[in-house]
PDB file of C-alpha atoms in Angstrom:
ATOM      1  CA  MET V  16      89.970 -87.571   3.506  1.00  0.00           C
ATOM      2  CA  LYS V  17      89.365 -85.658   6.716  1.00  0.00           C
ATOM      3  CA  LEU V  18      90.065 -87.938   9.654  1.00  0.00           C
ATOM      4  CA  PHE V  19      88.003 -86.031  12.206  1.00  0.00           C
ATOM      5  CA  PRO V  20      86.278 -82.670  12.557  1.00  0.00           C
ATOM      6  CA  ARG V  21      88.168 -79.615  13.708  1.00  0.00           C
ATOM      7  CA  VAL V  22      87.233 -79.372  17.381  1.00  0.00           C
ATOM      8  CA  LEU V  23      88.612 -76.285  19.092  1.00  0.00           C
ATOM      9  CA  CYS V  24      87.545 -74.050  21.970  1.00  0.00           C
ATOM     10  CA  ASP V  25      86.933 -70.331  21.735  1.00  0.00           C
ATOM     11  CA  ALA V  26      88.700 -68.328  24.471  1.00  0.00           C
ATOM     12  CA  ALA V  27      85.564 -66.251  25.000  1.00  0.00           C
ATOM     13  CA  ARG V  28      83.398 -69.322  25.608  1.00  0.00           C
ATOM     14  CA  ALA V  29      85.843 -71.735  27.195  1.00  0.00           C
ATOM     15  CA  ALA V  30      85.519 -72.651  30.857  1.00  0.00           C
ATOM     16  CA  TRP V  31      89.155 -72.230  31.841  1.00  0.00           C
ATOM     17  CA  ARG V  32      90.547 -74.474  34.542  1.00  0.00           C
ATOM     18  CA  GLU V  33      91.147 -72.782  37.868  1.00  0.00           C
ATOM     19  CA  GLY V  34      93.798 -75.340  38.810  1.00  0.00           C
ATOM     20  CA  PHE V  35      95.728 -78.278  37.423  1.00  0.00           C
ATOM     21  CA  ALA V  36      94.737 -81.757  38.607  1.00  0.00           C
ATOM     22  CA  LEU V  37      97.930 -83.148  40.143  1.00  0.00           C
ATOM     23  CA  GLY V  38      96.432 -86.583  40.748  1.00  0.00           C
ATOM     24  CA  GLY V  39      98.723 -87.712  43.576  1.00  0.00           C
ATOM     25  CA  ARG V  40     101.743 -88.107  41.292  1.00  0.00           C
ATOM     26  CA  ASP V  41     104.987 -89.291  42.902  1.00  0.00           C
ATOM     27  CA  VAL V  42     107.478 -86.587  41.999  1.00  0.00           C
ATOM     28  CA  ALA V  43     110.369 -88.529  43.563  1.00  0.00           C
ATOM     29  CA  ARG V  44     110.292 -91.029  40.678  1.00  0.00           C
ATOM     30  CA  TRP V  45     110.851 -88.392  38.034  1.00  0.00           C
ATOM     31  CA  PHE V  46     114.409 -87.397  38.822  1.00  0.00           C
ATOM     32  CA  PRO V  47     117.326 -89.516  37.551  1.00  0.00           C
ATOM     33  CA  GLY V  48     119.654 -91.302  39.951  1.00  0.00           C
ATOM     34  CA  HIS V  49     122.834 -89.718  38.596  1.00  0.00           C
ATOM     35  CA  MET V  50     121.989 -86.537  40.497  1.00  0.00           C
ATOM     36  CA  ALA V  51     122.967 -88.228  43.747  1.00  0.00           C
ATOM     37  CA  LYS V  52     126.545 -88.517  42.460  1.00  0.00           C
ATOM     38  CA  GLY V  53     126.750 -84.756  42.120  1.00  0.00           C
ATOM     39  CA  GLU V  54     125.315 -83.908  45.535  1.00  0.00           C
ATOM     40  CA  VAL V  55     127.007 -80.880  47.061  1.00  0.00           C
ATOM     41  CA  ARG V  56     126.547 -80.012  50.706  1.00  0.00           C
ATOM     42  CA  ARG V  57     124.764 -76.683  51.133  1.00  0.00           C
ATOM     43  CA  GLU V  58     126.878 -75.719  54.147  1.00  0.00           C
ATOM     44  CA  THR V  59     130.056 -76.109  52.057  1.00  0.00           C
ATOM     45  CA  LEU V  60     128.715 -73.744  49.386  1.00  0.00           C
ATOM     46  CA  GLY V  61     127.753 -71.268  52.072  1.00  0.00           C
ATOM     47  CA  LEU V  62     131.428 -70.815  52.965  1.00  0.00           C
ATOM     48  CA  LYS V  63     132.453 -69.919  49.419  1.00  0.00           C
ATOM     49  CA  PRO V  64     131.785 -66.799  47.366  1.00  0.00           C
ATOM     50  CA  HIS V  65     129.180 -67.675  44.758  1.00  0.00           C
ATOM     51  CA  LEU V  66     127.499 -66.168  41.717  1.00  0.00           C
ATOM     52  CA  LEU V  67     124.021 -67.065  40.459  1.00  0.00           C
ATOM     53  CA  VAL V  68     123.930 -67.269  36.651  1.00  0.00           C
ATOM     54  CA  LEU V  69     120.419 -67.356  35.182  1.00  0.00           C
ATOM     55  CA  ASN V  70     120.981 -68.756  31.705  1.00  0.00           C
ATOM     56  CA  LYS V  71     118.642 -68.957  28.681  1.00  0.00           C
ATOM     57  CA  MET V  72     117.473 -65.403  29.270  1.00  0.00           C
ATOM     58  CA  ASP V  73     116.250 -65.330  25.668  1.00  0.00           C
ATOM     59  CA  LEU V  74     113.469 -67.770  26.636  1.00  0.00           C
ATOM     60  CA  ALA V  75     112.298 -65.995  29.783  1.00  0.00           C
ATOM     61  CA  ASP V  76     109.856 -63.125  30.162  1.00  0.00           C
ATOM     62  CA  LEU V  77     112.070 -60.539  31.858  1.00  0.00           C
ATOM     63  CA  LYS V  78     109.641 -57.627  31.890  1.00  0.00           C
ATOM     64  CA  GLU V  79     109.738 -57.818  35.690  1.00  0.00           C
ATOM     65  CA  GLN V  80     113.462 -58.441  35.960  1.00  0.00           C
ATOM     66  CA  GLN V  81     113.846 -56.093  38.928  1.00  0.00           C
ATOM     67  CA  LYS V  82     111.175 -58.008  40.813  1.00  0.00           C
ATOM     68  CA  ILE V  83     113.066 -61.213  40.094  1.00  0.00           C
ATOM     69  CA  ILE V  84     116.298 -59.722  41.429  1.00  0.00           C
ATOM     70  CA  HIS V  85     114.514 -58.340  44.500  1.00  0.00           C
ATOM     71  CA  HIS V  86     112.943 -61.750  45.194  1.00  0.00           C
ATOM     72  CA  LEU V  87     116.317 -63.495  44.906  1.00  0.00           C
ATOM     73  CA  GLU V  88     117.954 -60.925  47.167  1.00  0.00           C
ATOM     74  CA  GLY V  89     115.308 -61.739  49.760  1.00  0.00           C
ATOM     75  CA  GLU V  90     116.573 -65.324  49.645  1.00  0.00           C
ATOM     76  CA  GLY V  91     120.168 -64.234  50.145  1.00  0.00           C
ATOM     77  CA  LEU V  92     121.205 -64.381  46.458  1.00  0.00           C
ATOM     78  CA  LYS V  93     122.666 -60.941  45.840  1.00  0.00           C
ATOM     79  CA  ASN V  94     125.067 -61.667  42.977  1.00  0.00           C
ATOM     80  CA  VAL V  95     122.998 -62.434  39.872  1.00  0.00           C
ATOM     81  CA  ILE V  96     123.777 -62.320  36.137  1.00  0.00           C
ATOM     82  CA  PHE V  97     121.335 -63.122  33.318  1.00  0.00           C
ATOM     83  CA  THR V  98     122.997 -64.804  30.329  1.00  0.00           C
ATOM     84  CA  ASN V  99     122.390 -66.402  26.960  1.00  0.00           C
ATOM     85  CA  CYS V 100     125.288 -68.769  26.321  1.00  0.00           C
ATOM     86  CA  VAL V 101     124.212 -69.521  22.757  1.00  0.00           C
ATOM     87  CA  LYS V 102     124.848 -65.904  21.750  1.00  0.00           C
ATOM     88  CA  ASP V 103     127.492 -65.278  24.447  1.00  0.00           C
ATOM     89  CA  GLU V 104     125.252 -62.516  25.818  1.00  0.00           C
ATOM     90  CA  ASN V 105     126.405 -61.054  29.164  1.00  0.00           C
ATOM     91  CA  VAL V 106     128.934 -63.896  29.548  1.00  0.00           C
ATOM     92  CA  LYS V 107     131.851 -61.462  29.669  1.00  0.00           C
ATOM     93  CA  GLN V 108     130.510 -60.131  32.969  1.00  0.00           C
ATOM     94  CA  ILE V 109     131.072 -63.436  34.749  1.00  0.00           C
ATOM     95  CA  ILE V 110     134.833 -63.601  35.277  1.00  0.00           C
ATOM     96  CA  PRO V 111     135.205 -59.928  36.388  1.00  0.00           C
ATOM     97  CA  THR V 112     132.322 -60.463  38.822  1.00  0.00           C
ATOM     98  CA  VAL V 113     133.892 -63.679  40.117  1.00  0.00           C
ATOM     99  CA  MET V 114     137.207 -61.919  40.653  1.00  0.00           C
ATOM    100  CA  GLU V 115     135.469 -59.122  42.526  1.00  0.00           C
ATOM    101  CA  LEU V 116     133.732 -61.644  44.776  1.00  0.00           C
ATOM    102  CA  ILE V 117     136.991 -63.473  45.444  1.00  0.00           C
ATOM    103  CA  GLY V 118     138.785 -60.219  46.202  1.00  0.00           C
ATOM    104  CA  SER V 119     136.164 -59.164  48.719  1.00  0.00           C
ATOM    105  CA  SER V 120     136.148 -62.592  50.381  1.00  0.00           C
ATOM    106  CA  TYR V 121     139.882 -63.073  50.926  1.00  0.00           C
ATOM    107  CA  ARG V 122     142.074 -60.406  52.513  1.00  0.00           C
ATOM    108  CA  TYR V 123     145.401 -61.727  51.380  1.00  0.00           C
ATOM    109  CA  HIS V 124     146.949 -63.473  48.377  1.00  0.00           C
ATOM    110  CA  ARG V 125     148.463 -66.907  48.728  1.00  0.00           C
ATOM    111  CA  GLY V 126     151.165 -66.170  46.185  1.00  0.00           C
ATOM    112  CA  GLU V 127     152.094 -64.106  43.180  1.00  0.00           C
ATOM    113  CA  ASN V 128     151.194 -66.659  40.525  1.00  0.00           C
ATOM    114  CA  LEU V 129     147.559 -67.253  41.318  1.00  0.00           C
ATOM    115  CA  GLU V 130     145.199 -69.613  39.584  1.00  0.00           C
ATOM    116  CA  TYR V 131     141.521 -70.058  40.346  1.00  0.00           C
ATOM    117  CA  CYS V 132     139.308 -73.112  40.181  1.00  0.00           C
ATOM    118  CA  ILE V 133     135.554 -72.516  40.034  1.00  0.00           C
ATOM    119  CA  MET V 134     132.881 -75.204  40.356  1.00  0.00           C
ATOM    120  CA  VAL V 135     129.790 -74.915  38.157  1.00  0.00           C
ATOM    121  CA  ILE V 136     126.724 -76.248  39.969  1.00  0.00           C
ATOM    122  CA  GLY V 137     123.125 -76.147  38.831  1.00  0.00           C
ATOM    123  CA  VAL V 138     119.855 -77.771  37.905  1.00  0.00           C
ATOM    124  CA  PRO V 139     120.041 -80.318  35.041  1.00  0.00           C
ATOM    125  CA  ASN V 140     119.853 -79.027  31.472  1.00  0.00           C
ATOM    126  CA  VAL V 141     120.208 -75.308  32.233  1.00  0.00           C
ATOM    127  CA  GLY V 142     123.360 -74.886  30.147  1.00  0.00           C
ATOM    128  CA  LYS V 143     126.259 -75.445  32.559  1.00  0.00           C
ATOM    129  CA  SER V 144     128.419 -77.064  29.903  1.00  0.00           C
ATOM    130  CA  SER V 145     127.334 -74.425  27.371  1.00  0.00           C
ATOM    131  CA  LEU V 146     128.420 -71.747  29.841  1.00  0.00           C
ATOM    132  CA  ILE V 147     131.898 -73.258  30.093  1.00  0.00           C
ATOM    133  CA  ASN V 148     132.205 -73.435  26.306  1.00  0.00           C
ATOM    134  CA  SER V 149     130.959 -69.843  25.981  1.00  0.00           C
ATOM    135  CA  LEU V 150     133.574 -68.610  28.459  1.00  0.00           C
ATOM    136  CA  ARG V 151     136.272 -70.370  26.450  1.00  0.00           C
ATOM    137  CA  ARG V 152     135.055 -68.682  23.259  1.00  0.00           C
ATOM    138  CA  GLN V 153     135.016 -65.291  24.968  1.00  0.00           C
ATOM    139  CA  HIS V 154     138.390 -65.431  26.709  1.00  0.00           C
ATOM    140  CA  LEU V 155     140.497 -68.063  24.924  1.00  0.00           C
ATOM    141  CA  ARG V 156     139.029 -68.018  21.413  1.00  0.00           C
ATOM    142  CA  LYS V 157     138.755 -71.796  21.618  1.00  0.00           C
ATOM    143  CA  GLY V 158     135.954 -74.207  20.855  1.00  0.00           C
ATOM    144  CA  LYS V 159     134.084 -76.795  22.862  1.00  0.00           C
ATOM    145  CA  ALA V 160     135.779 -78.423  25.825  1.00  0.00           C
ATOM    146  CA  THR V 161     132.750 -80.193  27.266  1.00  0.00           C
ATOM    147  CA  ARG V 162     129.827 -82.035  25.735  1.00  0.00           C
ATOM    148  CA  VAL V 163     126.408 -80.422  25.708  1.00  0.00           C
ATOM    149  CA  GLY V 164     122.961 -81.833  25.039  1.00  0.00           C
ATOM    150  CA  GLY V 165     119.277 -81.025  25.027  1.00  0.00           C
ATOM    151  CA  GLU V 166     118.397 -83.558  27.686  1.00  0.00           C
ATOM    152  CA  PRO V 167     119.256 -83.800  31.380  1.00  0.00           C
ATOM    153  CA  GLY V 168     122.038 -86.159  32.373  1.00  0.00           C
ATOM    154  CA  VAL V 169     124.640 -85.462  29.656  1.00  0.00           C
ATOM    155  CA  THR V 170     127.249 -84.697  32.322  1.00  0.00           C
ATOM    156  CA  ARG V 171     127.310 -87.651  34.716  1.00  0.00           C
ATOM    157  CA  ALA V 172     130.530 -87.137  36.655  1.00  0.00           C
ATOM    158  CA  VAL V 173     132.704 -84.259  37.800  1.00  0.00           C
ATOM    159  CA  MET V 174     135.145 -83.627  34.978  1.00  0.00           C
ATOM    160  CA  SER V 175     138.776 -82.579  35.103  1.00  0.00           C
ATOM    161  CA  ARG V 176     139.616 -78.896  35.232  1.00  0.00           C
ATOM    162  CA  ILE V 177     138.800 -76.935  32.076  1.00  0.00           C
ATOM    163  CA  GLN V 178     140.660 -73.714  31.406  1.00  0.00           C
ATOM    164  CA  VAL V 179     138.377 -70.795  30.541  1.00  0.00           C
ATOM    165  CA  CYS V 180     140.657 -67.791  30.920  1.00  0.00           C
ATOM    166  CA  GLU V 181     144.346 -66.883  30.728  1.00  0.00           C
ATOM    167  CA  GLN V 182     144.394 -63.557  32.605  1.00  0.00           C
ATOM    168  CA  PRO V 183     143.464 -64.340  35.310  1.00  0.00           C
ATOM    169  CA  LEU V 184     144.334 -68.016  35.038  1.00  0.00           C
ATOM    170  CA  MET V 185     141.008 -69.678  35.727  1.00  0.00           C
ATOM    171  CA  PHE V 186     139.687 -73.231  35.497  1.00  0.00           C
ATOM    172  CA  LEU V 187     136.131 -74.502  35.786  1.00  0.00           C
ATOM    173  CA  LEU V 188     134.750 -77.858  36.873  1.00  0.00           C
ATOM    174  CA  ASP V 189     131.625 -79.105  35.117  1.00  0.00           C
ATOM    175  CA  THR V 190     129.348 -81.172  37.379  1.00  0.00           C
ATOM    176  CA  PRO V 191     126.217 -83.316  36.985  1.00  0.00           C
ATOM    177  CA  GLY V 192     122.927 -81.532  37.486  1.00  0.00           C
ATOM    178  CA  VAL V 193     121.760 -81.395  41.082  1.00  0.00           C
ATOM    179  CA  LEU V 194     118.468 -80.574  42.743  1.00  0.00           C
ATOM    180  CA  ALA V 195     117.278 -80.111  46.292  1.00  0.00           C
ATOM    181  CA  PRO V 196     116.951 -83.441  48.152  1.00  0.00           C
ATOM    182  CA  GLN V 197     113.175 -82.964  48.182  1.00  0.00           C
ATOM    183  CA  ILE V 198     111.067 -81.226  45.551  1.00  0.00           C
ATOM    184  CA  GLN V 199     108.632 -78.860  47.252  1.00  0.00           C
ATOM    185  CA  SER V 200     105.544 -79.979  45.345  1.00  0.00           C
ATOM    186  CA  VAL V 201     104.347 -81.872  42.298  1.00  0.00           C
ATOM    187  CA  GLU V 202     103.729 -78.557  40.553  1.00  0.00           C
ATOM    188  CA  THR V 203     107.350 -77.536  41.159  1.00  0.00           C
ATOM    189  CA  GLY V 204     108.360 -80.861  39.639  1.00  0.00           C
ATOM    190  CA  LEU V 205     106.176 -80.158  36.596  1.00  0.00           C
ATOM    191  CA  LYS V 206     107.818 -76.764  36.125  1.00  0.00           C
ATOM    192  CA  LEU V 207     111.269 -78.335  36.283  1.00  0.00           C
ATOM    193  CA  ALA V 208     110.143 -80.976  33.808  1.00  0.00           C
ATOM    194  CA  LEU V 209     108.833 -78.325  31.402  1.00  0.00           C
ATOM    195  CA  CYS V 210     112.294 -76.747  31.477  1.00  0.00           C
ATOM    196  CA  GLY V 211     113.832 -80.090  30.503  1.00  0.00           C
ATOM    197  CA  SER V 212     115.369 -80.921  33.877  1.00  0.00           C
ATOM    198  CA  VAL V 213     113.649 -84.323  33.819  1.00  0.00           C
ATOM    199  CA  LEU V 214     113.417 -86.812  30.974  1.00  0.00           C
ATOM    200  CA  ASP V 215     109.974 -86.278  29.445  1.00  0.00           C
ATOM    201  CA  HIS V 216     108.917 -89.912  29.451  1.00  0.00           C
ATOM    202  CA  LEU V 217     109.371 -90.128  33.232  1.00  0.00           C
ATOM    203  CA  VAL V 218     106.579 -87.606  33.717  1.00  0.00           C
ATOM    204  CA  GLY V 219     104.620 -88.347  30.544  1.00  0.00           C
ATOM    205  CA  GLU V 220     104.755 -86.193  27.422  1.00  0.00           C
ATOM    206  CA  GLU V 221     100.999 -85.670  27.281  1.00  0.00           C
ATOM    207  CA  THR V 222     100.874 -84.766  30.979  1.00  0.00           C
ATOM    208  CA  LEU V 223     103.603 -82.177  30.425  1.00  0.00           C
ATOM    209  CA  ALA V 224     101.843 -80.819  27.345  1.00  0.00           C
ATOM    210  CA  ASP V 225      98.627 -80.487  29.363  1.00  0.00           C
ATOM    211  CA  TYR V 226     100.384 -78.602  32.164  1.00  0.00           C
ATOM    212  CA  LEU V 227     102.041 -76.352  29.583  1.00  0.00           C
ATOM    213  CA  LEU V 228      98.680 -75.578  27.971  1.00  0.00           C
ATOM    214  CA  TYR V 229      97.171 -74.837  31.390  1.00  0.00           C
ATOM    215  CA  THR V 230     100.085 -72.504  32.238  1.00  0.00           C
ATOM    216  CA  LEU V 231     100.017 -70.621  28.936  1.00  0.00           C
ATOM    217  CA  ASN V 232      96.267 -70.055  29.131  1.00  0.00           C
ATOM    218  CA  ARG V 233      96.443 -69.030  32.786  1.00  0.00           C
ATOM    219  CA  HIS V 234      98.894 -66.245  31.953  1.00  0.00           C
ATOM    220  CA  GLN V 235      97.189 -65.334  28.655  1.00  0.00           C
ATOM    221  CA  LEU V 236     100.274 -66.325  26.658  1.00  0.00           C
ATOM    222  CA  LEU V 237      98.508 -67.474  23.526  1.00  0.00           C
ATOM    223  CA  GLY V 238     101.389 -67.698  21.060  1.00  0.00           C
ATOM    224  CA  TYR V 239     100.537 -71.357  20.476  1.00  0.00           C
ATOM    225  CA  VAL V 240      97.274 -70.331  18.768  1.00  0.00           C
ATOM    226  CA  GLN V 241      99.088 -68.523  15.970  1.00  0.00           C
ATOM    227  CA  HIS V 242     101.970 -71.012  15.785  1.00  0.00           C
ATOM    228  CA  TYR V 243      99.656 -73.945  15.127  1.00  0.00           C
ATOM    229  CA  SER V 244      96.994 -71.939  13.231  1.00  0.00           C
ATOM    230  CA  LEU V 245      94.317 -72.820  15.752  1.00  0.00           C
ATOM    231  CA  GLY V 246      90.865 -71.324  15.488  1.00  0.00           C
ATOM    232  CA  GLY V 247      91.214 -69.903  19.001  1.00  0.00           C
ATOM    233  CA  ALA V 248      92.652 -70.544  22.430  1.00  0.00           C
ATOM    234  CA  CYS V 249      91.661 -73.855  23.977  1.00  0.00           C
ATOM    235  CA  ASP V 250      91.853 -75.410  27.426  1.00  0.00           C
ATOM    236  CA  ASP V 251      91.340 -79.002  26.312  1.00  0.00           C
ATOM    237  CA  ILE V 252      94.654 -80.725  25.614  1.00  0.00           C
ATOM    238  CA  ALA V 253      93.076 -83.577  23.640  1.00  0.00           C
ATOM    239  CA  SER V 254      91.555 -81.117  21.158  1.00  0.00           C
ATOM    240  CA  VAL V 255      94.810 -79.180  20.806  1.00  0.00           C
ATOM    241  CA  LEU V 256      96.980 -82.271  20.323  1.00  0.00           C
ATOM    242  CA  LYS V 257      94.501 -83.715  17.843  1.00  0.00           C
ATOM    243  CA  TRP V 258      94.737 -80.584  15.726  1.00  0.00           C
ATOM    244  CA  VAL V 259      98.548 -80.408  16.035  1.00  0.00           C
ATOM    245  CA  ALA V 260      98.903 -84.050  15.015  1.00  0.00           C
ATOM    246  CA  VAL V 261      96.829 -83.595  11.872  1.00  0.00           C
ATOM    247  CA  ARG V 262      98.552 -80.342  10.932  1.00  0.00           C
ATOM    248  CA  LEU V 263     101.959 -82.011  11.259  1.00  0.00           C
ATOM    249  CA  ARG V 264     100.724 -85.201   9.576  1.00  0.00           C
ATOM    250  CA  LYS V 265     101.543 -87.152  12.734  1.00  0.00           C
ATOM    251  CA  THR V 266      99.165 -90.099  12.552  1.00  0.00           C
ATOM    252  CA  GLN V 267      99.372 -93.787  13.370  1.00  0.00           C
ATOM    253  CA  ARG V 268      97.597 -96.937  12.294  1.00  0.00           C
ATOM    254  CA  VAL V 269      95.821 -98.708  15.126  1.00  0.00           C
ATOM    255  CA  LYS V 270      93.978-102.027  15.072  1.00  0.00           C
ATOM    256  CA  VAL V 271      90.515-101.872  16.616  1.00  0.00           C
ATOM    257  CA  LEU V 272      88.558-104.975  17.518  1.00  0.00           C
ATOM    258  CA  THR V 273      85.005-104.924  16.110  1.00  0.00           C
ATOM    259  CA  GLY V 274      82.219-107.469  15.835  1.00  0.00           C
ATOM    260  CA  THR V 275      83.521-108.517  12.422  1.00  0.00           C
ATOM    261  CA  GLY V 276      87.201-108.718  13.403  1.00  0.00           C
ATOM    262  CA  ASP V 277      90.189-106.388  13.531  1.00  0.00           C
ATOM    263  CA  VAL V 278      89.926-103.133  11.622  1.00  0.00           C
ATOM    264  CA  THR V 279      92.877-100.801  11.027  1.00  0.00           C
ATOM    265  CA  VAL V 280      92.050 -97.149  11.573  1.00  0.00           C
ATOM    266  CA  ILE V 281      94.124 -94.014  11.323  1.00  0.00           C
ATOM    267  CA  GLN V 282      94.327 -91.992  14.504  1.00  0.00           C
ATOM    268  CA  PRO V 283      96.230 -88.858  15.513  1.00  0.00           C
ATOM    269  CA  ASP V 284      99.572 -89.509  17.221  1.00  0.00           C
ATOM    270  CA  TYR V 285      99.040 -87.628  20.470  1.00  0.00           C
ATOM    271  CA  SER V 286     102.528 -88.393  21.792  1.00  0.00           C
ATOM    272  CA  ALA V 287     104.214 -86.980  18.684  1.00  0.00           C
ATOM    273  CA  ALA V 288     102.038 -83.877  18.895  1.00  0.00           C
ATOM    274  CA  ALA V 289     102.883 -83.449  22.588  1.00  0.00           C
ATOM    275  CA  ARG V 290     106.614 -83.704  21.808  1.00  0.00           C
ATOM    276  CA  ASP V 291     106.311 -80.983  19.167  1.00  0.00           C
ATOM    277  CA  PHE V 292     104.340 -78.764  21.567  1.00  0.00           C
ATOM    278  CA  LEU V 293     107.077 -79.115  24.201  1.00  0.00           C
ATOM    279  CA  ARG V 294     109.852 -78.497  21.659  1.00  0.00           C
ATOM    280  CA  ALA V 295     108.121 -75.326  20.472  1.00  0.00           C
ATOM    281  CA  PHE V 296     107.911 -74.044  24.040  1.00  0.00           C
ATOM    282  CA  ARG V 297     111.532 -74.864  24.912  1.00  0.00           C
ATOM    283  CA  SER V 298     112.894 -73.242  21.751  1.00  0.00           C
ATOM    284  CA  GLY V 299     111.011 -70.002  22.391  1.00  0.00           C
ATOM    285  CA  VAL V 300     108.717 -70.320  19.390  1.00  0.00           C
ATOM    286  CA  LEU V 301     105.638 -69.884  21.602  1.00  0.00           C
ATOM    287  CA  GLY V 302     107.023 -66.700  23.154  1.00  0.00           C
ATOM    288  CA  ARG V 303     108.866 -65.772  26.332  1.00  0.00           C
ATOM    289  CA  VAL V 304     107.471 -67.414  29.459  1.00  0.00           C
ATOM    290  CA  MET V 305     108.248 -67.192  33.182  1.00  0.00           C
ATOM    291  CA  LEU V 306     106.765 -70.197  34.958  1.00  0.00           C
ATOM    292  CA  ASP V 307     107.292 -68.752  38.450  1.00  0.00           C
ATOM    293  CA  ARG V 308     105.438 -65.496  37.827  1.00  0.00           C
ATOM    294  CA  ASP V 309     103.115 -66.178  40.778  1.00  0.00           C
ATOM    295  CA  VAL V 310     106.069 -66.300  43.185  1.00  0.00           C
ATOM    296  CA  LEU V 311     106.992 -62.638  42.680  1.00  0.00           C
TER     297      LEU V 311
END
C-alpha cells in the first residue's frame, strides 16, 4: 500500500530560497561544555611556530584550492597542509614541515639529544586523534594510540604524550576540541554543525537537514537527487525527507485522535530520514562540498 503520493519539486519550476530562515536561534546553546576545559589562549599560540592541517580533504571541493590558500594567507596562516588521515594522504609532509618551522624559529639547540612535544589543537570532530594515529602508522608502524569517534567530544581532557616519530623523537598531545569564544553567526554555527562539530540533537536533525538541502541547492550540488532516486531537485525539506523515509522504509506508527477514538496510522519517520541525509553528506556520498565557498 502506498502511504502517500510522491511529492517532489522540479528544479526548473521550483522557487528556490534566496536565504535560510535563521529564526533567532541561540547558537551559544549548541556547543558542549567540555570545550571550555580545552581553552587555549590565542596569545600563547601566537608565540609558537604552528602548522594548519586541513583534514578530510577527500570530502571537500578543492577545485579552488589556491584561492583557499590565498585566503588563509591573508589571515596570517601561511603554513597549510591538506590531509586525509583515513588514507594517510599527505600525512608524511607534516613532521618535515614541523621541523622546518622549528628550525626557522629557534636559532640554537638546547642540547644534542633533542625531543619535541607538539600540541594538536582544533575544532571538534575534525580528526585530531585520527591524525595522531596516522602519524604513528607512517613513522612508527604502530596502531592506534588514541580513541577516535564520529561525534564531537570523544577527547575530553589533554592526554599524556604520545610518541609519533623516532627520528626526530617527537611526541604529540591530543586535546579536546576548541572553538572561538563566540561564534560569529548562527549560519557559522550551522556550518560547524553540518561538519559534525556539534551533537546533532542540540541543533535539531531536521533543521540541519534543511540547511544542508538549502546549501546544496544554492551551489547546484545535486548529488542527493541521484543518491535517493528523486524525480528532481527540490527545495522543500519535508518533501525530500518524506521520500527518503519511504525509500529507506523508515516509518513509525503514530496514534491520532479522531471523533471515534484513537487511530494508529503509519507516517514517515522524518528524524530517521534526516539522520541518513546528514550521514550521506558527511561520508562524501553526496559529492565534495565546500561550505565556505562564498568567503573566497
